[in-house]
Coordinates of C-alpha atoms in Angstrom, one line a residue:
M1 CA 93.0 56.9 9.3
S2 CA 94.1 53.9 7.6
K3 CA 91.1 51.2 8.2
T4 CA 88.5 51.1 5.2
A5 CA 85.1 52.4 6.2
P6 CA 81.4 53.5 4.9
P7 CA 81.8 56.6 2.4
D8 CA 79.9 58.8 4.8
T9 CA 81.7 57.4 7.8
D10 CA 85.1 57.9 6.3
R11 CA 84.1 61.5 5.9
S12 CA 82.5 62.5 8.9
V13 CA 85.1 60.6 11.8
P14 CA 88.0 62.7 10.5
F15 CA 86.1 66.2 10.8
L16 CA 84.5 64.6 14.4
R17 CA 87.6 64.1 15.9
R18 CA 89.2 67.4 14.4
S19 CA 87.0 69.4 16.4
I20 CA 86.8 67.2 18.9
A21 CA 91.0 68.0 19.2
T22 CA 90.6 71.3 18.2
G23 CA 88.0 72.3 21.2
M24 CA 89.9 70.3 23.3
F25 CA 92.5 72.6 22.4
A26 CA 91.0 75.7 22.7
I27 CA 89.0 75.0 26.0
G28 CA 92.3 74.5 27.4
L29 CA 94.2 77.6 26.3
V30 CA 91.2 80.1 27.3
G31 CA 93.0 79.7 30.8
L32 CA 96.5 80.0 29.4
T33 CA 96.8 83.1 27.6
A34 CA 96.5 85.7 30.6
A35 CA 98.8 84.2 31.9
A36 CA 101.0 84.3 28.6
C37 CA 100.4 87.9 28.0
T38 CA 101.2 89.0 31.6
G39 CA 104.1 87.1 31.9
Q40 CA 105.7 88.4 28.8
L41 CA 104.7 92.0 29.9
G42 CA 106.1 91.4 33.2
D43 CA 108.7 94.4 33.9
G44 CA 109.7 93.4 37.4
S45 CA 108.1 97.4 38.5
A46 CA 105.7 96.2 41.3
G47 CA 107.4 96.7 44.4
D48 CA 108.1 93.4 45.2
G49 CA 111.8 93.2 46.8
N50 CA 113.1 92.1 43.8
S51 CA 112.5 95.1 41.0
I52 CA 114.3 97.1 40.1
D53 CA 113.1 100.2 41.7
D54 CA 113.5 98.9 45.1
R55 CA 117.2 98.8 44.8
P56 CA 119.1 101.8 46.4
I57 CA 120.8 103.6 44.4
D58 CA 124.8 104.0 44.0
P59 CA 125.8 107.1 45.1
T60 CA 129.4 107.0 42.8
T61 CA 127.4 105.6 39.7
G62 CA 123.6 107.4 40.1
K63 CA 122.8 104.1 39.1
P64 CA 121.1 101.1 41.0
A65 CA 123.0 99.1 42.9
A66 CA 124.1 95.3 42.0
Y67 CA 121.7 92.7 43.2
D68 CA 122.6 90.9 46.4
C69 CA 123.6 87.8 44.6
S70 CA 123.4 85.8 47.9
V71 CA 119.3 85.6 47.6
A72 CA 118.1 83.8 44.3
R73 CA 115.7 86.3 42.2
T74 CA 114.0 85.0 39.0
S75 CA 112.1 87.7 36.4
P76 CA 108.5 86.3 36.0
S77 CA 108.0 83.3 34.6
V78 CA 106.6 83.3 30.4
L79 CA 104.6 80.5 29.2
R80 CA 106.5 79.0 26.3
R81 CA 104.8 76.9 23.9
L82 CA 107.5 73.8 22.5
S83 CA 109.6 75.1 20.0
R84 CA 109.1 73.4 16.5
V85 CA 112.7 71.8 17.5
E86 CA 111.2 70.5 20.9
V87 CA 107.7 69.6 19.5
Q88 CA 110.6 67.1 16.9
L89 CA 112.9 66.0 19.3
T90 CA 109.7 65.0 21.9
L91 CA 107.6 62.9 19.2
Q92 CA 111.0 61.4 18.5
D93 CA 111.0 60.1 22.1
L94 CA 107.7 59.7 22.4
F95 CA 106.8 57.1 19.9
Q96 CA 110.9 56.0 20.1
L97 CA 111.8 56.5 16.8
P98 CA 115.6 56.1 15.4
E99 CA 115.8 59.8 13.9
P100 CA 113.5 62.4 14.6
P101 CA 110.3 62.9 12.7
A102 CA 109.4 65.5 10.1
V103 CA 108.0 68.4 11.1
D104 CA 108.2 70.8 7.9
S105 CA 104.5 71.5 8.0
I106 CA 104.6 72.8 11.6
P107 CA 104.8 76.8 10.8
E108 CA 109.1 77.9 11.9
D109 CA 109.0 79.9 14.9
T110 CA 109.6 84.0 14.7
G111 CA 113.2 84.6 15.4
Q112 CA 115.0 88.0 17.2
G113 CA 118.3 88.1 17.2
G114 CA 118.3 85.3 15.2
F115 CA 117.1 82.7 18.4
R116 CA 114.0 80.8 17.6
T117 CA 112.8 80.3 21.0
I118 CA 111.4 83.7 22.3
A119 CA 108.7 82.3 24.2
A120 CA 107.0 86.2 23.7
L121 CA 107.0 86.0 20.0
Q122 CA 105.2 82.1 19.9
N123 CA 101.6 82.0 18.8
V124 CA 99.2 79.1 17.9
S125 CA 97.5 79.6 14.6
D126 CA 95.2 77.5 13.1
Q127 CA 98.0 76.5 10.4
H128 CA 99.6 75.1 13.8
L129 CA 96.7 73.0 14.7
R130 CA 96.3 71.6 11.7
A131 CA 100.1 70.8 11.2
Y132 CA 100.1 69.5 15.1
L133 CA 96.9 67.0 14.0
G134 CA 98.1 66.2 10.6
I135 CA 101.5 64.9 12.3
A136 CA 99.7 63.2 15.2
E137 CA 98.0 61.2 12.5
T138 CA 101.1 60.0 10.4
L139 CA 102.5 59.0 13.4
G140 CA 99.5 57.3 14.8
Q141 CA 98.9 55.8 12.1
E142 CA 103.2 54.5 11.6
L143 CA 103.0 52.7 15.5
M144 CA 99.9 50.9 14.9
A145 CA 101.1 49.7 11.5
D146 CA 104.6 48.5 13.4
E147 CA 103.8 45.6 15.6
A148 CA 107.4 45.5 17.4
R149 CA 107.2 49.3 18.1
R150 CA 103.1 49.6 18.9
T151 CA 104.0 46.8 21.9
S152 CA 107.0 48.8 23.2
V153 CA 105.1 52.4 22.8
L154 CA 101.7 51.1 24.0
G155 CA 103.1 49.1 26.9
C156 CA 100.3 46.6 26.4
E157 CA 98.6 44.5 23.7
P158 CA 95.9 46.7 21.9
A159 CA 93.1 44.3 22.7
A160 CA 93.5 43.7 26.3
D161 CA 90.7 45.3 27.9
D162 CA 92.7 47.8 30.0
C163 CA 95.1 48.2 27.5
L164 CA 93.4 51.7 26.6
E165 CA 93.3 52.8 29.8
R166 CA 96.6 52.2 30.6
F167 CA 98.2 53.7 27.7
V168 CA 95.9 57.3 28.8
Q169 CA 98.1 57.0 31.8
R170 CA 101.5 55.8 30.8
F171 CA 102.1 58.1 27.1
G172 CA 99.5 60.5 28.5
K173 CA 102.1 61.5 31.9
L174 CA 105.2 61.5 29.1
A175 CA 103.2 63.8 26.8
Y176 CA 101.8 65.5 29.7
R177 CA 104.9 65.7 32.0
R178 CA 103.1 65.1 34.6
P179 CA 100.0 62.4 36.0
L180 CA 96.6 62.6 34.3
S181 CA 93.7 63.3 36.5
S182 CA 91.5 60.7 36.8
E183 CA 88.6 63.0 35.3
E184 CA 91.0 63.5 32.0
A185 CA 91.7 60.2 31.8
S186 CA 87.9 58.9 31.7
D187 CA 87.0 61.6 29.9
L188 CA 89.6 60.6 27.0
V189 CA 88.7 57.0 27.2
A190 CA 85.2 57.6 26.6
R191 CA 85.8 60.1 23.6
A192 CA 87.7 57.4 21.5
S193 CA 85.6 54.8 23.0
E194 CA 82.6 57.0 21.3
V195 CA 84.1 58.1 18.3
A196 CA 86.6 55.1 17.4
R197 CA 86.0 52.9 14.4
D198 CA 87.6 49.8 16.1
R199 CA 90.1 49.2 18.7
E200 CA 93.6 50.3 17.4
D201 CA 91.2 53.5 16.2
A202 CA 91.2 54.4 19.9
F203 CA 94.5 54.4 20.1
R204 CA 94.9 56.9 17.5
F205 CA 92.6 59.0 18.6
V206 CA 94.1 59.2 21.9
I207 CA 97.5 60.0 20.4
E208 CA 95.8 62.5 18.4
A209 CA 94.2 64.6 21.6
L210 CA 97.1 64.1 23.6
L211 CA 99.3 65.7 21.1
T212 CA 97.3 68.2 20.2
S213 CA 96.7 69.7 24.0
P214 CA 97.8 72.7 25.6
S215 CA 99.3 70.3 28.5
F216 CA 101.7 68.8 25.6
L217 CA 102.2 72.1 23.5
F218 CA 102.9 74.4 26.5
R219 CA 105.3 74.0 29.7
I220 CA 103.1 74.7 32.5
E221 CA 104.6 75.6 35.3
V222 CA 102.4 76.5 38.4
G223 CA 105.2 75.8 41.4
A224 CA 104.3 74.0 45.2
A225 CA 102.9 76.6 46.7
G226 CA 101.1 79.8 46.3
S227 CA 103.2 82.7 46.8
E228 CA 104.4 84.8 44.4
T229 CA 107.8 83.4 43.8
S230 CA 107.4 79.0 44.5
T231 CA 109.4 76.6 43.9
L232 CA 108.6 74.2 40.9
T233 CA 107.6 70.9 41.8
P234 CA 109.5 67.8 41.5
L235 CA 107.7 67.0 38.1
E236 CA 107.6 70.5 37.1
L237 CA 112.3 70.6 38.0
A238 CA 112.0 67.3 36.0
S239 CA 110.4 69.0 32.3
R240 CA 112.5 72.4 33.3
L241 CA 115.6 70.1 33.5
S242 CA 114.9 68.2 30.3
F243 CA 114.3 70.9 27.9
T244 CA 117.0 73.0 29.4
L245 CA 119.8 70.1 28.5
W246 CA 117.6 68.1 25.8
G247 CA 115.0 69.8 24.1
R248 CA 113.0 67.6 24.6
S249 CA 110.1 66.1 27.1
P250 CA 111.7 64.4 30.1
S251 CA 111.9 60.8 29.9
A252 CA 110.2 58.3 32.1
A253 CA 113.2 57.4 33.7
L254 CA 113.4 61.0 34.7
L255 CA 110.2 62.0 35.7
E256 CA 110.7 58.4 38.1
R257 CA 114.1 60.0 39.8
A258 CA 112.0 63.4 40.3
E259 CA 109.3 61.7 42.3
A260 CA 111.7 59.4 44.3
G261 CA 113.2 62.7 45.2
E262 CA 116.5 62.3 42.8
L263 CA 116.3 66.0 42.5
D264 CA 115.3 67.4 45.9
S265 CA 118.9 68.3 46.4
D266 CA 121.3 70.5 45.3
D267 CA 124.0 67.5 45.2
D268 CA 121.3 65.3 43.5
L269 CA 120.3 67.5 40.9
R270 CA 123.5 69.1 39.8
A271 CA 124.5 64.6 39.5
V272 CA 121.5 64.1 37.3
A273 CA 122.5 67.1 35.0
E274 CA 126.2 66.2 34.6
E275 CA 125.1 62.4 33.3
M276 CA 122.5 64.0 31.4
V277 CA 124.9 66.6 29.4
E278 CA 127.5 63.5 28.6
D279 CA 124.3 62.0 26.9
D280 CA 124.0 62.0 23.0
R281 CA 120.8 64.6 23.2
T282 CA 122.8 67.2 24.7
Q283 CA 124.6 67.8 21.9
V284 CA 122.0 67.4 19.0
F285 CA 119.8 70.4 21.3
F286 CA 122.7 72.5 21.3
N287 CA 123.9 71.6 17.5
A288 CA 120.5 74.0 16.9
F289 CA 121.6 76.3 19.7
F290 CA 124.9 76.7 17.1
K291 CA 123.4 78.0 14.5
Q292 CA 121.1 80.2 16.1
W293 CA 123.5 82.1 18.2
L294 CA 126.3 82.4 14.8
T295 CA 123.6 82.8 12.6
F296 CA 123.9 79.8 10.2
E297 CA 121.0 77.7 10.0
Q298 CA 120.3 79.1 6.9
L299 CA 122.9 80.2 4.2
R300 CA 121.8 82.3 1.2
A301 CA 123.0 81.0 -2.1
P302 CA 124.6 83.9 -4.3
V303 CA 122.3 86.0 -7.0
N304 CA 124.7 84.7 -9.9
P305 CA 126.8 81.9 -9.2
D306 CA 129.6 80.6 -11.0
A307 CA 129.3 77.1 -12.6
S308 CA 131.4 75.7 -9.8
F309 CA 128.9 76.6 -7.1
T310 CA 126.1 74.0 -6.3
P311 CA 123.7 74.2 -3.5
A312 CA 125.5 70.8 -1.6
L313 CA 128.2 73.8 -0.9
L314 CA 126.3 75.8 1.3
E315 CA 125.1 72.5 3.3
D316 CA 129.1 71.7 3.5
M317 CA 129.9 75.4 5.0
I318 CA 127.2 74.0 7.6
T319 CA 128.5 70.9 8.1
E320 CA 131.9 72.3 8.8
S321 CA 131.1 74.7 11.5
E322 CA 128.8 72.0 13.1
L323 CA 132.1 69.7 13.4
V324 CA 134.3 72.7 14.7
L325 CA 131.8 73.7 17.4
G326 CA 130.6 69.8 18.3
E327 CA 134.5 68.9 18.6
H328 CA 135.3 72.1 20.5
A329 CA 132.3 72.0 22.6
F330 CA 132.1 68.2 23.7
T331 CA 135.0 66.7 24.2
P332 CA 136.3 66.3 27.4
D333 CA 139.1 68.6 28.6
V334 CA 138.9 70.9 25.6
D335 CA 138.7 74.9 25.2
F336 CA 135.6 76.1 23.6
F337 CA 136.9 78.9 23.2
D338 CA 139.7 77.4 20.8
A339 CA 137.5 77.5 18.2
L340 CA 138.0 81.2 17.7
T341 CA 141.7 80.4 16.8
A342 CA 141.4 76.6 15.6
N343 CA 144.1 75.6 12.6
H344 CA 142.0 73.1 11.5
T345 CA 138.4 72.7 9.9
Y346 CA 136.6 69.7 8.5
V347 CA 135.9 69.5 4.4
T348 CA 134.6 68.0 2.0
P349 CA 136.7 68.2 -1.5
A350 CA 133.5 70.6 -2.7
L351 CA 134.6 72.7 0.0
G352 CA 138.3 72.6 0.4
K353 CA 138.8 73.8 -3.4
F354 CA 136.4 76.6 -2.9
Y355 CA 139.1 77.5 0.4
G356 CA 141.9 76.6 -2.1
L357 CA 142.9 73.8 0.2
E358 CA 143.9 70.1 -1.7
V359 CA 141.8 67.8 -0.2
S360 CA 141.7 64.0 -1.4
G361 CA 139.3 61.2 -1.0
D362 CA 135.4 61.6 -0.1
G363 CA 133.5 62.7 2.4
V364 CA 134.3 65.0 5.1
S365 CA 138.6 65.5 6.2
R366 CA 139.6 67.2 9.1
V367 CA 142.6 69.7 7.4
E368 CA 145.2 71.6 9.2
F369 CA 146.2 74.7 7.6
P370 CA 149.6 75.6 6.5
A371 CA 151.7 78.5 7.5
G372 CA 150.5 81.4 5.6
H373 CA 147.1 80.6 5.1
H374 CA 144.9 83.0 4.9
R375 CA 142.9 80.8 7.7
A376 CA 145.3 79.7 9.8
N377 CA 144.6 80.4 13.3
T378 CA 141.5 82.1 12.4
G379 CA 139.2 79.4 13.7
L380 CA 135.4 80.3 13.2
L381 CA 136.0 83.4 11.9
T382 CA 136.8 82.3 8.6
H383 CA 133.6 79.7 8.0
A384 CA 132.3 80.8 5.5
S385 CA 129.1 79.5 6.7
L386 CA 129.3 82.7 9.7
I387 CA 130.5 85.2 7.2
S388 CA 128.6 85.0 4.2
A389 CA 126.1 87.5 3.6
K390 CA 122.3 86.4 4.6
N391 CA 121.1 89.6 3.5
D392 CA 121.6 92.7 1.1
G393 CA 123.5 94.8 3.5
D394 CA 126.9 96.4 3.4
L395 CA 129.1 93.7 4.1
I396 CA 131.7 95.5 6.3
A397 CA 129.4 97.4 8.1
V398 CA 127.1 93.8 8.7
R399 CA 130.2 91.8 9.5
G400 CA 131.3 94.4 11.8
Q401 CA 127.9 93.9 13.6
W402 CA 128.0 90.8 13.4
L403 CA 130.9 89.9 15.6
R404 CA 130.0 92.5 18.4
A405 CA 126.6 91.3 18.9
A406 CA 127.3 87.0 18.7
F407 CA 130.5 87.3 20.9
L408 CA 130.0 90.4 23.0
C409 CA 126.4 91.1 23.0
E410 CA 126.3 94.3 21.8
K411 CA 123.0 95.7 20.5
I412 CA 123.7 98.5 18.2
A413 CA 120.5 100.0 16.7
V414 CA 119.9 103.0 14.3
P415 CA 118.1 105.6 15.7
A416 CA 114.6 106.4 14.0
G417 CA 114.7 108.7 11.4
L418 CA 118.6 109.2 11.3
L419 CA 119.1 106.9 8.2
E420 CA 116.1 109.4 6.0
Q421 CA 118.1 112.4 7.4
L422 CA 121.6 111.7 6.4
E423 CA 119.9 110.2 2.8
S424 CA 119.9 113.4 1.0
E425 CA 124.2 113.8 2.8
L426 CA 125.2 110.6 0.7
S427 CA 123.3 111.0 -2.2
G428 CA 126.1 110.8 -5.2
L429 CA 128.9 110.1 -2.7
T430 CA 130.9 106.9 -3.5
Y431 CA 131.2 104.0 -1.2
L432 CA 134.7 104.6 -0.5
E433 CA 133.3 108.5 0.3
V434 CA 130.5 107.2 2.7
L435 CA 132.9 104.9 4.7
Q436 CA 135.2 107.8 5.4
K437 CA 131.5 110.2 6.1
R438 CA 130.3 107.7 8.5
N439 CA 133.3 107.1 10.1
T440 CA 133.8 110.8 11.4
Q441 CA 130.4 112.4 11.1
A442 CA 128.4 112.8 14.4
G443 CA 124.9 110.9 14.9
C444 CA 127.0 107.8 12.5
A445 CA 130.9 107.4 14.3
G446 CA 129.1 106.3 17.2
C447 CA 128.5 103.1 15.4
H448 CA 130.1 102.9 12.8
A449 CA 133.7 103.4 14.2
R450 CA 133.0 100.3 16.5
I451 CA 131.9 98.2 13.8
D452 CA 133.5 99.5 10.2
P453 CA 137.2 99.0 11.3
I454 CA 136.5 95.5 12.4
G455 CA 134.1 95.1 9.6
V456 CA 137.2 96.1 6.9
G457 CA 139.4 92.9 8.1
F458 CA 136.9 90.8 6.5
V459 CA 136.8 92.6 3.1
Q460 CA 139.2 90.3 0.9
Y461 CA 135.8 87.9 1.0
D462 CA 133.6 88.1 -0.9
K463 CA 129.6 87.5 -0.1
L464 CA 130.0 83.8 -0.4
G465 CA 133.1 83.4 2.4
R466 CA 135.5 82.9 -0.8
Y467 CA 139.1 84.4 -0.1
D468 CA 140.3 87.0 -2.8
G469 CA 144.0 88.5 -1.9
S470 CA 144.2 90.5 -4.7
I471 CA 142.0 92.8 -2.5
G472 CA 144.1 95.3 -0.4
I473 CA 142.9 96.5 3.2
D474 CA 144.5 99.4 2.1
E475 CA 142.1 100.5 -0.4
F476 CA 139.2 101.2 2.1
G477 CA 141.0 104.0 4.2
L478 CA 140.6 102.4 7.8
E479 CA 142.8 100.9 9.7
P480 CA 142.0 97.7 10.8
R481 CA 140.5 97.7 14.7
F482 CA 139.1 96.3 17.2
E483 CA 137.8 98.6 19.8
G484 CA 138.1 97.8 23.9
A485 CA 140.4 95.2 22.8
A486 CA 143.8 95.3 24.7
N487 CA 145.3 95.5 21.7
E488 CA 143.1 97.0 19.5
S489 CA 144.9 97.2 16.0
F490 CA 145.2 93.8 14.4
D491 CA 146.6 92.9 10.9
S492 CA 145.2 89.9 9.9
L493 CA 141.9 88.2 11.3
A494 CA 144.3 85.4 12.8
A495 CA 145.1 88.7 15.5
L496 CA 141.5 89.7 15.7
A497 CA 140.3 86.2 16.4
A498 CA 142.9 86.1 19.5
E499 CA 142.0 89.5 20.6
L500 CA 138.4 88.2 20.7
R501 CA 139.0 84.9 22.3
R502 CA 141.1 86.7 25.4
S503 CA 138.1 89.5 25.2
P504 CA 137.1 89.8 29.2
D505 CA 133.4 90.1 27.7
L506 CA 133.2 87.1 25.7
A507 CA 132.1 84.2 28.5
A508 CA 129.3 86.6 29.8
C509 CA 128.0 87.1 26.7
V510 CA 127.7 83.4 25.6
A511 CA 126.2 82.8 29.2
E512 CA 123.9 85.3 27.8
K513 CA 123.1 83.5 24.4
L514 CA 123.1 80.0 26.4
F515 CA 120.4 81.7 28.8
I516 CA 118.5 83.6 25.7
Y517 CA 118.0 80.0 24.3
T518 CA 116.8 77.7 27.2
Q519 CA 114.8 80.1 28.9
G520 CA 113.3 81.5 26.2
R521 CA 113.5 85.3 27.2
E522 CA 115.8 87.9 27.2
P523 CA 117.6 88.4 31.0
A524 CA 116.6 90.9 33.3
D525 CA 118.0 92.8 36.1
E526 CA 117.0 89.5 38.0
D527 CA 118.7 87.3 36.2
R528 CA 121.8 88.8 35.7
C529 CA 123.7 87.0 39.2
A530 CA 122.6 83.6 37.4
I531 CA 124.3 84.4 34.2
D532 CA 127.5 85.9 36.0
A533 CA 127.5 82.6 38.1
S534 CA 127.4 80.7 34.8
A535 CA 130.2 82.8 33.3
G536 CA 132.0 82.2 36.3
S537 CA 131.6 78.8 36.4
F538 CA 132.6 78.1 32.8
T539 CA 135.8 79.8 32.8
Q540 CA 137.1 78.7 36.6
D541 CA 136.5 74.7 34.8
G542 CA 138.9 75.8 32.0
N543 CA 136.3 77.0 29.4
R544 CA 134.3 73.8 28.8
F545 CA 130.9 74.1 27.6
R546 CA 129.7 71.3 29.8
S547 CA 130.3 73.7 32.7
F548 CA 128.3 76.0 31.2
L549 CA 125.4 74.1 30.7
T550 CA 125.5 72.4 34.8
A551 CA 125.9 75.8 36.1
I552 CA 122.7 76.9 34.6
V553 CA 120.8 74.0 36.1
R554 CA 123.0 74.3 39.5
S555 CA 121.9 78.1 40.1
P556 CA 119.3 78.5 43.0
E557 CA 117.3 80.9 39.9
F558 CA 116.9 77.5 38.4
R559 CA 114.3 76.1 40.8
L560 CA 112.4 78.8 41.5
R561 CA 109.1 79.8 39.1
R562 CA 108.0 83.7 39.7
A563 CA 103.9 84.5 38.9
P564 CA 103.4 86.7 36.0
E565 CA 103.0 91.0 37.6

């Protein structure tokens, strides 16, 4: 709070304000916690007609038959807290800021499989509440000090008699993604009038209260009917649409379109979605998806760097991948999967030197790889941001497992107790002997024979992703091989990239990754129809990334909300 007050008041008002804000949060959260927990625990086994237990057994496979995709189904809904990215982007819009505000004080979201959007893992601690309140205080102070922006955000002059009430309704609707009830609005105005030191401070109080409320911090969906599976209300649909494509709360214009019935028909919803994916806000949000999917949000500096290394080099590596992925995802009529075999990249002079390329000028330059260069036609697979070591592990196994997990959605887990069981057998062996043993011995080979022959193709790249041609792949005693590919053996990473790009599982895997990122949960069996339809639409549309996004929205399941078990 910016205005000076007598010492006793200056101490008590912040304490009172924090107490009120956190108290309002706690009251609202009590009714939401049970829904969140039961939603997360729902496993589709309640015998409701949508569950896996109700499906007939296929006599050929002995497994439950595939769902009839002519009937829309969805797994139980989960209560989702806004991620740190979603809070940041939403605040940028609410306060009409040219850049996203700093939100470093909010604890980092817990990750799973690289993604930081999994609802089941996101809690709200006292550290979260302090951060939310601190950010709201800062943004409120800055807003009221900026006369031009203040008028635009408030929608009226603060001194006007009804401005506070109008602001509560206007700003509150944007923050809550729904109109405030008369009780909510009148209570908020009364609280602000009671504790504020002056007229402007009342607006700051309202901002702080709204932005620490569960109605802002959680994406609440109730549905239009009381049945177990119901259609989202128009405003809930607008909210889901905006968070799915833009990673932020819906704008006033989108809420108005929803209230006017412009999302009611499938054709109208598709038209609005196609408008939205052309907006720069889509690219901003899915730039974060690429980083989480391919695990290059944060890079690890070498333990003993040489004199040429600087921390800025890591940022250059991240920028390289951002630009290549953004180019292939958002340039019209470009095949997204061409990023896997691209023969060009974007580097600074420092990163060019790291890669052994001659790059002139300043800033970022587009560079084509000459014939015979070790990165020619390898696309993303030789980006240092993707293949550099992000933890202490065996690079051969780590890189092979990463490729299968990221692009083919294969989950490879070590059975409990196996490492301890094999520790004595592997003790004293050289690395090459361990490599041979784990690719031939029962209990190990089932996994390692699928990942090590891929990882060995990367051995000429060190932990930082720098190429060393003096290393011979044949020294490791494994033939580079991509098991399951049309042509399993490969003699270069360009050949591996080409086989990966042709994999029939690639589109389905990317569709699954997008589902996890946008829906905040791992897909259940009931979600497979929507994922398969998304992958099919993408393929039919020439592998255009935007078609993935509009296909998510077009699926009948997108309109549905299923109650937690």
